[in-house]
CSV table of C-alpha atoms and ligand atoms in Angstrom, one decimal:
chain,number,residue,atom,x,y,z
A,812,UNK,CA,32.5,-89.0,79.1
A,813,UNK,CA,32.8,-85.4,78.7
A,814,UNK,CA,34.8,-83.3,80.9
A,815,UNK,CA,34.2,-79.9,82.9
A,816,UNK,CA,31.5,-78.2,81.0
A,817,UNK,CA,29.1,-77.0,83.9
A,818,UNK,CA,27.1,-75.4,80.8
A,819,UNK,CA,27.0,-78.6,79.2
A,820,UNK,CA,26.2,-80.8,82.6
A,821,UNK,CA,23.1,-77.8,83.1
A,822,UNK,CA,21.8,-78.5,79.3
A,823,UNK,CA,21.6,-82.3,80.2
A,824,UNK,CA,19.8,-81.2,83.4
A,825,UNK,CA,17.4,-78.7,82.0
A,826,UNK,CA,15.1,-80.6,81.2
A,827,UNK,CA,14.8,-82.7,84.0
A,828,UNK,CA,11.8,-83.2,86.3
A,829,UNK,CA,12.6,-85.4,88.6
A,830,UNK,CA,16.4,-85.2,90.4
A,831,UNK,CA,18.0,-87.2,92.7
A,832,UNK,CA,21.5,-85.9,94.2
A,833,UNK,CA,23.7,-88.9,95.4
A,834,UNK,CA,26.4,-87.7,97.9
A,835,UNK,CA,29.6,-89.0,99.6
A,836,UNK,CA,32.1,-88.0,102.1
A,837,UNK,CA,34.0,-85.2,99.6
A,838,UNK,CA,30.7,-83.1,99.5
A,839,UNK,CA,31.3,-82.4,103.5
A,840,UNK,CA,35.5,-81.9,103.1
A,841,UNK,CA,35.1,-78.6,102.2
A,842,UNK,CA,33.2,-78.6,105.6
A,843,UNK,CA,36.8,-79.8,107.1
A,844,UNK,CA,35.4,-83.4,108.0
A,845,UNK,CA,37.5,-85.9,106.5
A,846,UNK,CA,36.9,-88.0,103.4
A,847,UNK,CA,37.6,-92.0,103.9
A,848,UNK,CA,40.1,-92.9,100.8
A,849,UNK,CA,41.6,-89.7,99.8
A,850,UNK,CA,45.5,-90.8,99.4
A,851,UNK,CA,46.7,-88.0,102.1
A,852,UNK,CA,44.2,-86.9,104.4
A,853,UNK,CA,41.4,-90.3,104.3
A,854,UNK,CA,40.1,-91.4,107.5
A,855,UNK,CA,41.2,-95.2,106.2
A,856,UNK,CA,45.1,-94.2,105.5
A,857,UNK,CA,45.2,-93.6,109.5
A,858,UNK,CA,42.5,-95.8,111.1
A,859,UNK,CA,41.8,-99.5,110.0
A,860,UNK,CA,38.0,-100.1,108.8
A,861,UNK,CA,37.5,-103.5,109.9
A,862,UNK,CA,38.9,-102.3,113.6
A,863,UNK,CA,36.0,-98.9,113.4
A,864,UNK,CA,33.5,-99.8,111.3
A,865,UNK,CA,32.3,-103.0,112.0
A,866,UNK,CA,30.7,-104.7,114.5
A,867,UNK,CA,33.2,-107.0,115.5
A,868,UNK,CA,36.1,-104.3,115.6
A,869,UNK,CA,33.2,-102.4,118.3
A,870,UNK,CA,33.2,-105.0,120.4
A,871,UNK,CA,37.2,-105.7,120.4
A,872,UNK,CA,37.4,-102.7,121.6
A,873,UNK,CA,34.5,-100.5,122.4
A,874,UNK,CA,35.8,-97.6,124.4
A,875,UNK,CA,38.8,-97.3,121.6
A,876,UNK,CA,36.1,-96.7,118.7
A,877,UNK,CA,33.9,-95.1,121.0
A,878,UNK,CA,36.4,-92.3,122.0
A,879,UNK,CA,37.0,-92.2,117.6
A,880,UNK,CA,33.3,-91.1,117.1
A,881,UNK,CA,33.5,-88.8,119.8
A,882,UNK,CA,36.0,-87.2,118.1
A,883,UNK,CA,34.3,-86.9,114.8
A,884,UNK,CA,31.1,-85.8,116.7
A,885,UNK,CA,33.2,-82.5,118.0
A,886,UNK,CA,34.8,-82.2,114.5
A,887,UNK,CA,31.0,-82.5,112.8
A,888,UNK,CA,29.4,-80.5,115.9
A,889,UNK,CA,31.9,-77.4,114.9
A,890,UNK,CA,31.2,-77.8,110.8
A,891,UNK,CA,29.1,-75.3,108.4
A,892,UNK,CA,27.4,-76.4,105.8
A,893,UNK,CA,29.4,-75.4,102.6
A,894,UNK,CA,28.5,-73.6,99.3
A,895,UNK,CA,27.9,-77.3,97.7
A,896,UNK,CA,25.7,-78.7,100.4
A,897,UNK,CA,23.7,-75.0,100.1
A,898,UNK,CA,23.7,-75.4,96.1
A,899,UNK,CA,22.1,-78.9,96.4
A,900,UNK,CA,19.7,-77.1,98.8
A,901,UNK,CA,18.9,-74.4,96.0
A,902,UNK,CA,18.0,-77.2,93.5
A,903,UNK,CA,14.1,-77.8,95.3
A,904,UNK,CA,13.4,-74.0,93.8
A,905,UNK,CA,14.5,-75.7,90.4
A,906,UNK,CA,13.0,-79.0,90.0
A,907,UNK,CA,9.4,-80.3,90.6
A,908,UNK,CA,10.9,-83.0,93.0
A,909,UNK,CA,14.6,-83.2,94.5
A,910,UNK,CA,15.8,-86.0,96.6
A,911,UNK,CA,19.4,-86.5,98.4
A,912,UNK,CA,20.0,-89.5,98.8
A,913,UNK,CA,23.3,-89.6,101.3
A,914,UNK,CA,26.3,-91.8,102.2
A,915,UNK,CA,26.9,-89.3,105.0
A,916,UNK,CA,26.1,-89.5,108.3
A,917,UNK,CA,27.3,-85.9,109.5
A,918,UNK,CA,23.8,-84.1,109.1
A,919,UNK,CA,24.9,-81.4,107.0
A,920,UNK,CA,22.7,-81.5,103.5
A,921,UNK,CA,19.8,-81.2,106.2
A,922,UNK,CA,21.7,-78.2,107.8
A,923,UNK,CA,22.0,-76.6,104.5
A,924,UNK,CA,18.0,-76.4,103.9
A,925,UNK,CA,17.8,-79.6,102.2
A,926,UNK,CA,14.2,-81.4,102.9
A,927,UNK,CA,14.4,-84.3,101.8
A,928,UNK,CA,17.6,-86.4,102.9
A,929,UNK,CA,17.5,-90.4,102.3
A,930,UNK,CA,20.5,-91.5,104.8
A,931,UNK,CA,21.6,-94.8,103.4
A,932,UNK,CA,24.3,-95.0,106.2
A,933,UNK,CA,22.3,-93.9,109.4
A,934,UNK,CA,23.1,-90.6,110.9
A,935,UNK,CA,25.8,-90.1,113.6
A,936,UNK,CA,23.2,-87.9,115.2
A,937,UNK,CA,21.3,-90.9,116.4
A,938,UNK,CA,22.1,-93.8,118.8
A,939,UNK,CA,20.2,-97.3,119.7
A,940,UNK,CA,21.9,-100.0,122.2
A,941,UNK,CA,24.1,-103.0,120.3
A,942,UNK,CA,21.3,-105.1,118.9
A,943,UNK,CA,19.2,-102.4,117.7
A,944,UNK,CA,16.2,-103.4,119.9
A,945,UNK,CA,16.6,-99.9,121.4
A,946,UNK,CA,17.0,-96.7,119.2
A,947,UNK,CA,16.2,-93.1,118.7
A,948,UNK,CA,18.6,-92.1,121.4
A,949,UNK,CA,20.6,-88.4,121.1
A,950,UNK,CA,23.7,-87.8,122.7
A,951,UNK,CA,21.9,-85.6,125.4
A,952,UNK,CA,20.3,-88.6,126.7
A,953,UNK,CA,23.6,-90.2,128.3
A,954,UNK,CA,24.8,-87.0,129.9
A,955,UNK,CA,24.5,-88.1,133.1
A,956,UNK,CA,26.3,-91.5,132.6
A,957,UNK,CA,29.7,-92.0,133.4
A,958,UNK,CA,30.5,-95.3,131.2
A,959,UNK,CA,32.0,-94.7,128.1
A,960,UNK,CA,30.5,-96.3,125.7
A,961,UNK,CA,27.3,-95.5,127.3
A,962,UNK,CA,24.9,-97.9,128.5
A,963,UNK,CA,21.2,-98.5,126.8
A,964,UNK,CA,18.9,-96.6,129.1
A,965,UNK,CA,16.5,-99.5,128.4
A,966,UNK,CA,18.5,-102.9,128.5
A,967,UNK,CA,22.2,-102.2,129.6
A,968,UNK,CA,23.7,-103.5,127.1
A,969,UNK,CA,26.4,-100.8,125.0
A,970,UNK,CA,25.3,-97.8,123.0
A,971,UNK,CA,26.4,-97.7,119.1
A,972,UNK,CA,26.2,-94.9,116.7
A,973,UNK,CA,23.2,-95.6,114.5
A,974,UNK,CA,25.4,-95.8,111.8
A,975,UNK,CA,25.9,-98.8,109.4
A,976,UNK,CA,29.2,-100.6,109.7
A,977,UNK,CA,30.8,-103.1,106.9
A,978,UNK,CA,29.0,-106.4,106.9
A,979,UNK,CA,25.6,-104.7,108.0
A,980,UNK,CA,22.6,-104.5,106.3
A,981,UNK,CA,21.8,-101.0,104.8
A,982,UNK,CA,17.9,-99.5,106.3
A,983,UNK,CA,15.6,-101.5,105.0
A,984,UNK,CA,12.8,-98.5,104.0
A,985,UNK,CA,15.5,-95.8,103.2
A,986,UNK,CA,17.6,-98.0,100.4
A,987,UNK,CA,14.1,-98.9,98.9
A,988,UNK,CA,13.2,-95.7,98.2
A,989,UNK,CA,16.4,-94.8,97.3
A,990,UNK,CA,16.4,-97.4,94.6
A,991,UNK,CA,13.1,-96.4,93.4
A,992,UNK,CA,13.9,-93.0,93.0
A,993,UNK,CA,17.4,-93.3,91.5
A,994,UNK,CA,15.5,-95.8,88.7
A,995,UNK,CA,12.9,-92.9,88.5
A,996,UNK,CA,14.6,-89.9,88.3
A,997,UNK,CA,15.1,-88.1,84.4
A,998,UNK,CA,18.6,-86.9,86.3
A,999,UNK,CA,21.1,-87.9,88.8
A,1000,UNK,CA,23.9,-85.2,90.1
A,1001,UNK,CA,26.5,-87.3,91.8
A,1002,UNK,CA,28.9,-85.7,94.4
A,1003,UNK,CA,32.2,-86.5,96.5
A,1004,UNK,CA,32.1,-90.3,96.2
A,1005,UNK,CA,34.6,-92.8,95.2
A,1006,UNK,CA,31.6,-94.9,94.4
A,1007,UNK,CA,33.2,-98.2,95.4
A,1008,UNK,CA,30.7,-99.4,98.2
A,1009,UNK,CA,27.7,-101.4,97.6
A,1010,UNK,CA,24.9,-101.3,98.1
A,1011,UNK,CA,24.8,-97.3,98.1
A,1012,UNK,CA,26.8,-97.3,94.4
A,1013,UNK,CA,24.4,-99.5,93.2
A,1014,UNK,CA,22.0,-96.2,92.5
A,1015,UNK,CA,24.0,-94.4,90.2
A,1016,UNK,CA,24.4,-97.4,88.3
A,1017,UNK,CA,20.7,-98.0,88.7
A,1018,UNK,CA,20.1,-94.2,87.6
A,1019,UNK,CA,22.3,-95.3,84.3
A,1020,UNK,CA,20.9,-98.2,83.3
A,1021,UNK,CA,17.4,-96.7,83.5
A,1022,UNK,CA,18.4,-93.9,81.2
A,1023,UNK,CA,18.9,-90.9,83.6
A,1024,UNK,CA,21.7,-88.5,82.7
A,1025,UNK,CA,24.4,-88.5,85.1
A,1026,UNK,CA,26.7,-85.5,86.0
A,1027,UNK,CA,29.5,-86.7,89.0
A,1028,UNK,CA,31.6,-83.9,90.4
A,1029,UNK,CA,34.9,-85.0,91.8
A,1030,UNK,CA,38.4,-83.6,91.9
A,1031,UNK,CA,39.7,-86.9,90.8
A,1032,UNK,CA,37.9,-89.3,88.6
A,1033,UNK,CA,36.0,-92.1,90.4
A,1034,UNK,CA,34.5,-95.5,89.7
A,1035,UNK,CA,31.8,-93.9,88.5
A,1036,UNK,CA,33.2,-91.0,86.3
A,1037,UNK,CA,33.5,-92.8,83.2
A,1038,UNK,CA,30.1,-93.7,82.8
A,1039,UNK,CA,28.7,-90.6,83.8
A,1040,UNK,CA,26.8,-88.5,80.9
A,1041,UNK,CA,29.0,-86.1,81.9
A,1042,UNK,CA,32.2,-85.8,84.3
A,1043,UNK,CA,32.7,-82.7,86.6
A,1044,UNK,CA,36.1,-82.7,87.3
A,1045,UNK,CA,36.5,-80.3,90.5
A,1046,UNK,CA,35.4,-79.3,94.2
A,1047,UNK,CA,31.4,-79.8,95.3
A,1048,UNK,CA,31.7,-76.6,96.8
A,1049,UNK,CA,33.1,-74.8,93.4
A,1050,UNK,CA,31.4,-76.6,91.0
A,1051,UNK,CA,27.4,-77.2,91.9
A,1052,UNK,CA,27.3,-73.3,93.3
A,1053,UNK,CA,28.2,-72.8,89.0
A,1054,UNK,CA,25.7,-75.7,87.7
A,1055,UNK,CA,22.9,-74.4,90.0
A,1056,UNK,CA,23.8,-70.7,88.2
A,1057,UNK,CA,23.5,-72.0,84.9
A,1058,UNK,CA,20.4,-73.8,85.8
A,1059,UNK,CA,18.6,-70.9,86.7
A,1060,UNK,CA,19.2,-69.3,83.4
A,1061,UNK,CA,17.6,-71.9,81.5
A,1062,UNK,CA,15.0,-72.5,84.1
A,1063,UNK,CA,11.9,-71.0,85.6
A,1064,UNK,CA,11.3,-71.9,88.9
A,1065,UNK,CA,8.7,-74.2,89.7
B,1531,BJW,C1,35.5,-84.6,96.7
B,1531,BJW,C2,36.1,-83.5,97.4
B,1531,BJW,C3,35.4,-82.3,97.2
B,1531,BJW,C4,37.3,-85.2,97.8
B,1531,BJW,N1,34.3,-82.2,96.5
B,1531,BJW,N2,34.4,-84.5,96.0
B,1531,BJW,C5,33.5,-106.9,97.5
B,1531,BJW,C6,32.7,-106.4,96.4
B,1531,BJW,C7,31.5,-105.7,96.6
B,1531,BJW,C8,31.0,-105.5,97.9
B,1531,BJW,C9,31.8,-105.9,99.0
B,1531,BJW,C10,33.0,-106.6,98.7
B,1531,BJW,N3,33.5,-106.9,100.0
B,1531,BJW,C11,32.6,-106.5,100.9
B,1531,BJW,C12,31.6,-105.9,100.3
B,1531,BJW,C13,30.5,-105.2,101.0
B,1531,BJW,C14,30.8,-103.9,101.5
B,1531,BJW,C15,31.5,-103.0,100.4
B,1531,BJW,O1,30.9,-102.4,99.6
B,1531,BJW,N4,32.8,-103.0,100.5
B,1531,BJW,C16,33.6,-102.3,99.5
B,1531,BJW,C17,34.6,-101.3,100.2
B,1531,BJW,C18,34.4,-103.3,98.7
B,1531,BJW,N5,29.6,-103.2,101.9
B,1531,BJW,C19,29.0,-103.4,103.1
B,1531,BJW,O2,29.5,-104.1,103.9
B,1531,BJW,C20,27.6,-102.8,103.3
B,1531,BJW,N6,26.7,-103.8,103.8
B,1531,BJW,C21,26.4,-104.9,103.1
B,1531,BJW,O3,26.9,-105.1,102.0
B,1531,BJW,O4,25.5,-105.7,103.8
B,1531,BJW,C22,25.2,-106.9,103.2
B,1531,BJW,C23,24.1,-107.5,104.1
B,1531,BJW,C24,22.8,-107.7,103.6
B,1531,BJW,C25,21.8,-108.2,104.5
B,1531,BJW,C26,22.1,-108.5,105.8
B,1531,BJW,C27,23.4,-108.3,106.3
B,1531,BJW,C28,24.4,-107.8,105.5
B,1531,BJW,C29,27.7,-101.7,104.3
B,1531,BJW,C30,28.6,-100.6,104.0
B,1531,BJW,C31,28.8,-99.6,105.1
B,1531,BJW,C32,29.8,-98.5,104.8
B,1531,BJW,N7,30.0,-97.8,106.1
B,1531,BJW,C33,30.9,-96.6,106.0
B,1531,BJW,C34,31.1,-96.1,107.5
B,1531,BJW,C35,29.8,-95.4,108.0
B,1531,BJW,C36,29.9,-95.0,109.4
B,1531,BJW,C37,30.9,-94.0,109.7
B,1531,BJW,O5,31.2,-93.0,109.0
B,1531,BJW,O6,31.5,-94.1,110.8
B,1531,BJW,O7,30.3,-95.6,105.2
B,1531,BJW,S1,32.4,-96.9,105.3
B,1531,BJW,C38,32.5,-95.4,104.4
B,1531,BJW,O8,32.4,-95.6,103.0
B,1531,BJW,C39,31.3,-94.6,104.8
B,1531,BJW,C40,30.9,-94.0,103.5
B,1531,BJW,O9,29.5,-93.6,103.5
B,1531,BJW,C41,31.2,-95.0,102.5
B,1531,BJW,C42,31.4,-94.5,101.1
B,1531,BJW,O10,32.5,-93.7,101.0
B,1531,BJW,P1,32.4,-92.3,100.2
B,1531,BJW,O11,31.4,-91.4,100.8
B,1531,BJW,O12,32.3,-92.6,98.8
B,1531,BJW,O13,33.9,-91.6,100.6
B,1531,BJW,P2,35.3,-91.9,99.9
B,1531,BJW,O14,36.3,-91.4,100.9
B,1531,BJW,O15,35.4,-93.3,99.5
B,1531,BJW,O16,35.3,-91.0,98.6
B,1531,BJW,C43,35.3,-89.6,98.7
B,1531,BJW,C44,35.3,-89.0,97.3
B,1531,BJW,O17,35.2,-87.6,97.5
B,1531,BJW,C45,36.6,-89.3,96.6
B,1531,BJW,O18,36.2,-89.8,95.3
B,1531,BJW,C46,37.3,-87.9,96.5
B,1531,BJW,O19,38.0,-87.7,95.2
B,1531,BJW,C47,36.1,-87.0,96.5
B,1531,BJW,N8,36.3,-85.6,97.0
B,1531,BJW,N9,37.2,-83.8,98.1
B,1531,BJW,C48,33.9,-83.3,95.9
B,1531,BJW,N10,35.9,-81.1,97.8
């Protein structure tokens, strides 16, 4: 593992074809949304997962964790894109193919110009009734509904997030592409993740083990930093602005 050399992480990268950017919560905290395990400020220090992200903990309680997306909804609703979500962006000018493939759910990669997003968690942008049978919904679509969670417009039955709660099964289509590519790709940049949930952490690995190099950017190191070709230790929104810099100097576009 070598440490903090963006010049050394954009040597590994030059000559790289075909990218594939994994992302986590800490490439949107610059955005001010909250990461999950950060010691001081993670959304799991204050709120317990299995009572907000599962399905069980939804049904204890729906209007409780209903009311807690809302909440992130507003906080996501009022967020920018920041420099590292627009640098990820700036990579498709650098690279003959570039693919995000996303833990988040807050929209923002897309946001930044990015044009092809894999969203391994869903998207809190999207809503289908409990079972899934029903989808595709937007937020819009309940406005004139007084129950809280809403109710399917179809069925009756209550509205979820189209999100993907512990103990759910990951999209089938979007993690087998994401697979594919991250066992495809000549280079992986990995950003914000503690890279401790499975299946999503499964594609650096996967990246690894098919011989990609690997450069994870993170103030603090993660599961993942030690086996990275190279560690970034530092802010998203610091560091890939400098790595996409130093690309373009060794680069042509195209
Ligand atoms: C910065 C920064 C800055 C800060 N710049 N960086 C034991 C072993 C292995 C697996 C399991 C196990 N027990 C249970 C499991 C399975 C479980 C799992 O992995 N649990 C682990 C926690 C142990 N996985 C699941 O349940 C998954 N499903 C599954 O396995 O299904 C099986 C199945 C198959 C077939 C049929 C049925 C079932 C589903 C996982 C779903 C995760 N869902 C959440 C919530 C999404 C909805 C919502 O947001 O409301 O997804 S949990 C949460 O964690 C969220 C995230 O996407 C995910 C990953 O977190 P992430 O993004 O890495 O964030 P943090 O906070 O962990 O890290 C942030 C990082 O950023 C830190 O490193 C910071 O240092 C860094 N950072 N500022 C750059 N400025």
């Amino acid at each position: 593992m070598v440490q903090n050399s963006v010049e050394a992480a954009a040597r590994a990268m030059a000559r790289a074809r075909h990218v594939v950017v994994f992302t986590g919560a800490g490439v949107s905290r610059e955005s001010g949304i909250a990461t999950f395990r950060d010691a001081e400020e993670g959304i799991w220090r204050k709120y317990d997962p299995m009572e907000m992200a599962t399905l069980e903990g939804y049904l204890r309680d729906p209007a409780f964790v209903w009311a807690w997306y809302e909440h992130r909804f507003g906080i996501v609703a009022g967020a920018e894109p920041n420099p590292g979500h627009r640098a990820i962006a700036e990579l498709e000018q650098l690279f003959d193919s570039v693919t995000v493939v996303t833990q988040n759910i807050d929209g923002l990669h897309q946001r930044a110009g990015s044009t092809d997003v894999i969203e391994l968690h869903g998207s809190m942008h999207r809503f289908a009734c409990l079972h899934r049978e029903h989808g595709g919904f937007r937020l819009a679509d309940f406005a004139g509904q007084e129950d809280r969670p809403p109710r399917c417009p179809v069925c009756g039955d209550l509205i979820r997030p189209d999100v993907v709660w512990f103990g759910e099964a990951l999209p089938r289509e979007e993690l087998d592409r994401g697979q594919r590519l991250s066992a495809a790709c000549d280079a992986m940049l990995v950003v914000g993740t503690s890279g401790i949930v499975f299946p999503a952490a499964a594609l650096p690995l996967q990246a690894i083990h098919s011989g990609a190099t690997l450069i994870d950017v993170n103030p603090e190191p993660s599961a993942l930093s030690s086996q990275a070709t190279i560690y970034l230790k530092g802010r998203g929104g610091d560091i890939v602005p400098q790595l996409v810099e130093e690309l373009r100097t060794r680069r042509e576009p195209g």
